[in-house]
Structures are given as structure tokens and as C-alpha cells.
mmCIF file of C-alpha atoms in Angstrom:
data_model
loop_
_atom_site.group_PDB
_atom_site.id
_atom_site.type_symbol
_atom_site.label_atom_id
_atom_site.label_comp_id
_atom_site.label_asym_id
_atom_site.label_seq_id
_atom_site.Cartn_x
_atom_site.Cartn_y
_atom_site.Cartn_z
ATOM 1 C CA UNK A 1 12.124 5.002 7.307
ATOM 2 C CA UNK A 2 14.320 3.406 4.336
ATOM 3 C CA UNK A 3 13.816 2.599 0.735
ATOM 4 C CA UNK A 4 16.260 -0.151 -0.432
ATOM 5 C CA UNK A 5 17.395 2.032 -3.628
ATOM 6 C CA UNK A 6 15.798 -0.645 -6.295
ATOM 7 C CA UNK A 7 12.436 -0.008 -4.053
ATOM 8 C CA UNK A 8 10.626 2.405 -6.974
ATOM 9 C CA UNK A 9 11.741 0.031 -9.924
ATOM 10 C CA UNK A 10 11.070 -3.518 -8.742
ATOM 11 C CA UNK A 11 7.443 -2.316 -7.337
ATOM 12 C CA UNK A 12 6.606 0.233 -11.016
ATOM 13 C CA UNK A 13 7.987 -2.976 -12.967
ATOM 14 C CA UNK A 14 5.598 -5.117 -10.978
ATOM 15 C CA UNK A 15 2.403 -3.265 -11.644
ATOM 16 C CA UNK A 16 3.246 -2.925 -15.164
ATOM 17 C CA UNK A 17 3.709 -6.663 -15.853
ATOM 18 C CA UNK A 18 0.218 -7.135 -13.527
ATOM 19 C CA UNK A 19 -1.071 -4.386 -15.114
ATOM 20 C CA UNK A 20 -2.517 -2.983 -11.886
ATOM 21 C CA UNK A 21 -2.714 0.944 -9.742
ATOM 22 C CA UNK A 22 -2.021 0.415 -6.461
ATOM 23 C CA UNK A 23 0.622 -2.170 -4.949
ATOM 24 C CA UNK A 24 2.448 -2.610 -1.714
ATOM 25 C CA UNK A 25 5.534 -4.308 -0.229
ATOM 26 C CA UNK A 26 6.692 -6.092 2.729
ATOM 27 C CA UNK A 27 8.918 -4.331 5.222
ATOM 28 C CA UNK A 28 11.775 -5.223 7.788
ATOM 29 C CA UNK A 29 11.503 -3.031 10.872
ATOM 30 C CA UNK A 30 14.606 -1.343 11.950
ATOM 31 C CA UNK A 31 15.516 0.632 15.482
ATOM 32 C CA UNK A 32 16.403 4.352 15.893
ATOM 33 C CA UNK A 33 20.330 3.493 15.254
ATOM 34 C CA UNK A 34 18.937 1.533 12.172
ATOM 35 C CA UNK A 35 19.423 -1.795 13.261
ATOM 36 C CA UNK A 36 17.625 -5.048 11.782
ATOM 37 C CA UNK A 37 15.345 -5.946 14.557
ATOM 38 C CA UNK A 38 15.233 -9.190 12.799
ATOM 39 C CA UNK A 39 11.142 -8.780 12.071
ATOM 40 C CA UNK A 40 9.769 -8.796 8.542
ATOM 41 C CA UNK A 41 6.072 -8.057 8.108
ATOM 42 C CA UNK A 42 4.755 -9.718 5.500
ATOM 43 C CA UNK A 43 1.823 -8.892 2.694
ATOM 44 C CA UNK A 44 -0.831 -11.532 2.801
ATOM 45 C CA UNK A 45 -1.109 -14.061 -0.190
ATOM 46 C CA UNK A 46 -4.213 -12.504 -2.093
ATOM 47 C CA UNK A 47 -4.861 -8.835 -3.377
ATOM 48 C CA UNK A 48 -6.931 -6.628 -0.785
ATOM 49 C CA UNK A 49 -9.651 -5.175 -1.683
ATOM 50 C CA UNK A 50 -12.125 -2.741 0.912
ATOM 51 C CA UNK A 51 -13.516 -4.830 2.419
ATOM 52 C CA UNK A 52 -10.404 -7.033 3.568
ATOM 53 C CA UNK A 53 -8.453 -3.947 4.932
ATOM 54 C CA UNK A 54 -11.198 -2.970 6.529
ATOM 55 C CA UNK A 55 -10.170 -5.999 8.757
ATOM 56 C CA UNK A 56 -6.923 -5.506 9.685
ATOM 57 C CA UNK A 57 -5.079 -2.661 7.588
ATOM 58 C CA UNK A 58 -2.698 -4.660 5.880
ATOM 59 C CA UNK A 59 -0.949 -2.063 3.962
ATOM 60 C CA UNK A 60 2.454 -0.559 5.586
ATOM 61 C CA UNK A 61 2.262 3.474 4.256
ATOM 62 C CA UNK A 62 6.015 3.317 3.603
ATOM 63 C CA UNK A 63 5.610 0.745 0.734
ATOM 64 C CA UNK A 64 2.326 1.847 -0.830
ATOM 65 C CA UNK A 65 2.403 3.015 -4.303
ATOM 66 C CA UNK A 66 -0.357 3.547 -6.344
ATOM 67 C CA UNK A 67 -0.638 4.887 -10.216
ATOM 68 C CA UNK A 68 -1.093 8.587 -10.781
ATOM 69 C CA UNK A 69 -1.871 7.617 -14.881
ATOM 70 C CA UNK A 70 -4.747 5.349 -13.740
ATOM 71 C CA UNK A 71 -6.137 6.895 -10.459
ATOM 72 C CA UNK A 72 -5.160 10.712 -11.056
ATOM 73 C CA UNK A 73 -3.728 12.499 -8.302
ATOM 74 C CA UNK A 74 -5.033 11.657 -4.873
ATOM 75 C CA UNK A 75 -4.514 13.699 -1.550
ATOM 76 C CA UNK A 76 -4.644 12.196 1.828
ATOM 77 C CA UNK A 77 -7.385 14.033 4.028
ATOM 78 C CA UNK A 78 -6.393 16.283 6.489
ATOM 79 C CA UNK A 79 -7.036 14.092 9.810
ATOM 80 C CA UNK A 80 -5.007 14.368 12.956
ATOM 81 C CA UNK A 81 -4.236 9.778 12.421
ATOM 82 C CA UNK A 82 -5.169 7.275 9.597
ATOM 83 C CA UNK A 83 -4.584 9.740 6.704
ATOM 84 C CA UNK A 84 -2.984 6.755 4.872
ATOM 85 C CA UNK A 85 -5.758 4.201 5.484
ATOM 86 C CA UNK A 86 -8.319 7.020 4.720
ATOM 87 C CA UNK A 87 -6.354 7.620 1.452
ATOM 88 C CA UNK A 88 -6.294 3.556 0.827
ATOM 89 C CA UNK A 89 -9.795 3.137 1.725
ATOM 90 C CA UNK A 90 -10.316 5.827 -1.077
ATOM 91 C CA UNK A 91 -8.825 3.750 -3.071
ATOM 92 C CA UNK A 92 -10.118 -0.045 -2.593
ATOM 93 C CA UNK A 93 -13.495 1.826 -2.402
ATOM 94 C CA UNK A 94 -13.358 2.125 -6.274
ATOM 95 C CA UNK A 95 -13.097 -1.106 -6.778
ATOM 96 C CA UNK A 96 -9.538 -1.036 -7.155
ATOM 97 C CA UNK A 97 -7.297 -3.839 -5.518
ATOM 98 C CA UNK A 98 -3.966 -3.464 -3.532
ATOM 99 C CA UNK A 99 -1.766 -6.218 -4.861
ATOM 100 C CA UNK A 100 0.826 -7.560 -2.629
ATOM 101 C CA UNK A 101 4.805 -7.885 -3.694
ATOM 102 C CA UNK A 102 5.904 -10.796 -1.135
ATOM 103 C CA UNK A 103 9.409 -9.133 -1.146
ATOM 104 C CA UNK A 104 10.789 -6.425 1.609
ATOM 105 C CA UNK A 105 11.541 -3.145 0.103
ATOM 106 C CA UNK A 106 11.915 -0.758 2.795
ATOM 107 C CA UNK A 107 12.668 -0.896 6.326
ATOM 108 C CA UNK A 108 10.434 0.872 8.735
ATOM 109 C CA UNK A 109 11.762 2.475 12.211
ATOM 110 C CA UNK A 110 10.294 2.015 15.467
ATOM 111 C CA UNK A 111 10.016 4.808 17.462
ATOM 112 C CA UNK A 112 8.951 4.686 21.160
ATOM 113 C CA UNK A 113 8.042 8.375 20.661
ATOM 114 C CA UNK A 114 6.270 7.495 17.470
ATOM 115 C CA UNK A 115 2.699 9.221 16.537
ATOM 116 C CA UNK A 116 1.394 5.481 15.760
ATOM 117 C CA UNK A 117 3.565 4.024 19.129
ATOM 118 C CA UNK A 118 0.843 4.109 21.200
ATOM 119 C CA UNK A 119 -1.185 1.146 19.463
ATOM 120 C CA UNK A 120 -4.154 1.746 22.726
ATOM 121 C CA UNK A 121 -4.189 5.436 21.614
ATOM 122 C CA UNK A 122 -5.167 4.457 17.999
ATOM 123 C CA UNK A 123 -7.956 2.877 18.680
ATOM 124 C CA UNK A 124 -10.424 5.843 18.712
ATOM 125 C CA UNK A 125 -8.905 7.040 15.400
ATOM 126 C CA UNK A 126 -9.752 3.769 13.917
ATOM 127 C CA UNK A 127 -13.247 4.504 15.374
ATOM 128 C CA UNK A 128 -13.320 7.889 13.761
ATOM 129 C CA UNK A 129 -12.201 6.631 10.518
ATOM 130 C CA UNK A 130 -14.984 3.620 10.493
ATOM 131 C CA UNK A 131 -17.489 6.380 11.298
ATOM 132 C CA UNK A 132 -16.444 9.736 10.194
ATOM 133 C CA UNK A 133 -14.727 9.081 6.752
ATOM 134 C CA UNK A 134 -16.357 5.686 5.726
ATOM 135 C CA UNK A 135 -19.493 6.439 7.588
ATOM 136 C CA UNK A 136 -20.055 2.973 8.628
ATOM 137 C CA UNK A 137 -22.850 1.760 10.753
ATOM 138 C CA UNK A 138 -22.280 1.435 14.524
ATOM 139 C CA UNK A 139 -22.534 -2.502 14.070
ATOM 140 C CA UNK A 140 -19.941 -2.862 11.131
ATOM 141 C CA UNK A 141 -17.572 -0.116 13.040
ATOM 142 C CA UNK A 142 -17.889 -2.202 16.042
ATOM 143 C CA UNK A 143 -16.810 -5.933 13.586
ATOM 144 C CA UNK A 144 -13.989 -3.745 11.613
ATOM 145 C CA UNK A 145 -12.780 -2.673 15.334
ATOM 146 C CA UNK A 146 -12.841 -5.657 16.792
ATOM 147 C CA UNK A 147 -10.888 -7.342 14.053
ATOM 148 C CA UNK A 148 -8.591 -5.770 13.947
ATOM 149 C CA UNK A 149 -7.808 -5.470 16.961
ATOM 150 C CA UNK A 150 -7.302 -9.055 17.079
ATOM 151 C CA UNK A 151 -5.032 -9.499 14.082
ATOM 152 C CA UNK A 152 -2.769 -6.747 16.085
ATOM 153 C CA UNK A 153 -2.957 -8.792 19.099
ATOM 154 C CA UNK A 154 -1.917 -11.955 17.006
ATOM 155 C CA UNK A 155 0.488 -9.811 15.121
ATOM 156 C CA UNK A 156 2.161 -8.583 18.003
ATOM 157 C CA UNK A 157 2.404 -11.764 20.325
ATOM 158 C CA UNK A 158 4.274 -13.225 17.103
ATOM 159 C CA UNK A 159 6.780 -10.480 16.649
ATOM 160 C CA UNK A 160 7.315 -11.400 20.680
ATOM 161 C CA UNK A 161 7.712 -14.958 19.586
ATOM 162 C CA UNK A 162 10.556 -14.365 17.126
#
């Protein structure tokens, strides 16, 4: 993965001026040889806050940054998958929001061989996260789930399209 070298100062200037602890960016996705792949995946319009990303896990782990001065230090949890959604959920969970920056930052590179390739495989570590480390009912782990898995359905019949 690849920071575009303004990547820390355009997204620390940004939650400055909006006065805010946790921000992400959008991302351009890259191959192994570090080619554009010509796809840009984009933040939605409105900050998320737990109970959005609970729907489709907007937030790309390359471009999150949150503030250390306003949040202290924060560890992701030592699970196998979904240590950064764990560690966002953490976050939003506070109350906090996750403010968007509609503007690509980094480029992130796909990987057949990937840990998070195998989008099928995922699945029962999204389970384990909506039940183990939120401790969600079975009904609401079943709704997050299934959204989800929709939006990445949707998500990845338009990266087909373009």
C-alpha cells in the first residue's frame, strides 16, 4: 500500500479545521506492479458513526487516522481478521464520528494472495466480530451480516462495471 507523500498533512490539517479525532480518505486501488487499476473507492457523503459501519465497513484501514491527543493511545485487539474494524468500532462506540475526506490519498494493492482476498472467507470473521467483540444479538448480527454483504455485492458488480 501507498501514501501520496502530502497524505499525513492534508488529512491532520483537515481534522484540525473540523475540529474532529478520527477521519478517513478515499483510495485508488493499484496491482502488484503498482499500476492504477483505474478504481477509486469513495467515502460516503456524511460522517459514520457505529451504527452506520456496522452496515457496510466503510472505512479503508490504509487511510484511517484518528487523534492520539483526543482519544489516547488505542491498540487494535489481537484477532486472527477485522483488527481494524474492531479498533474502529472502538472508536464510533464512544460516540465519536469518522469524518470522510472525499479526496484519494493512498493507493491500496490488490493481492490475489491477500489475507482479506478471499471476500467468502471473511464472512465468519465478520460473524465473530458482530458476536465476539461487539457482542451483538443473534438478530442484529444476522441484519449487520446481511448488509453488508449486500453493499459488497453492489460494490463489487460496480468496480466490474467500470
Amino acid at each position: 500500500d501507498l501514501w501520496k507523500p502530502n497524505k499525513l498533512k492534508e488529512q491532520i490539517n483537515f481534522m484540525k479545521e473540523n475540529d474532529c479525532a478520527f477521519s478517513f480518505t478515499e483510495y485508488k486501488e493499484i496491482d502488484d506492479a503498482g499500476n492504477n487499476l483505474n478504481i477509486l473507492i469513495k467515502v460516503p457523503e456524511n460522517p459514520i458513526t457505529y451504527r452506520r459501519y456496522l452496515l457496510s465497513n466503510p472505512i479503508g484501514c490504509l487511510t484511517a487516522v484518528y487523534s492520539i491527543k483526543k482519544l489516547g493511545k488505542l491498540y487494535m485487539p489481537l484477532i486472527r481478521k477485522r483488527q481494524d474494524a474492531a479498533l474502529w468500532l472502538k472508536i464510533l462506540k464512544t460516540g465519536e464520528k469518522a469524518y470522510p475526506i472525499k479526496q484519494s490519498l493512498a493507493k491500496y494493492r490488490v493481492r490475489e494472495s491477500s489475507i482479506s482476498a478471499n471476500k467468502a472467507n471473511l464472512i465468519k470473521y465478520q460473524w465473530a466480530l458482530y458476536r465476539e467483540i461487539e457482542n451483538l444479538s443473534l438478530i442484529e448480527s444476522i441484519f449487520y451480516l446481511l448488509c453488508t454483504i449486500i453493499v459488497k455485492v453492489f460494490k463489487l458488480k460496480e468496480k466490474k462495471v467500470k
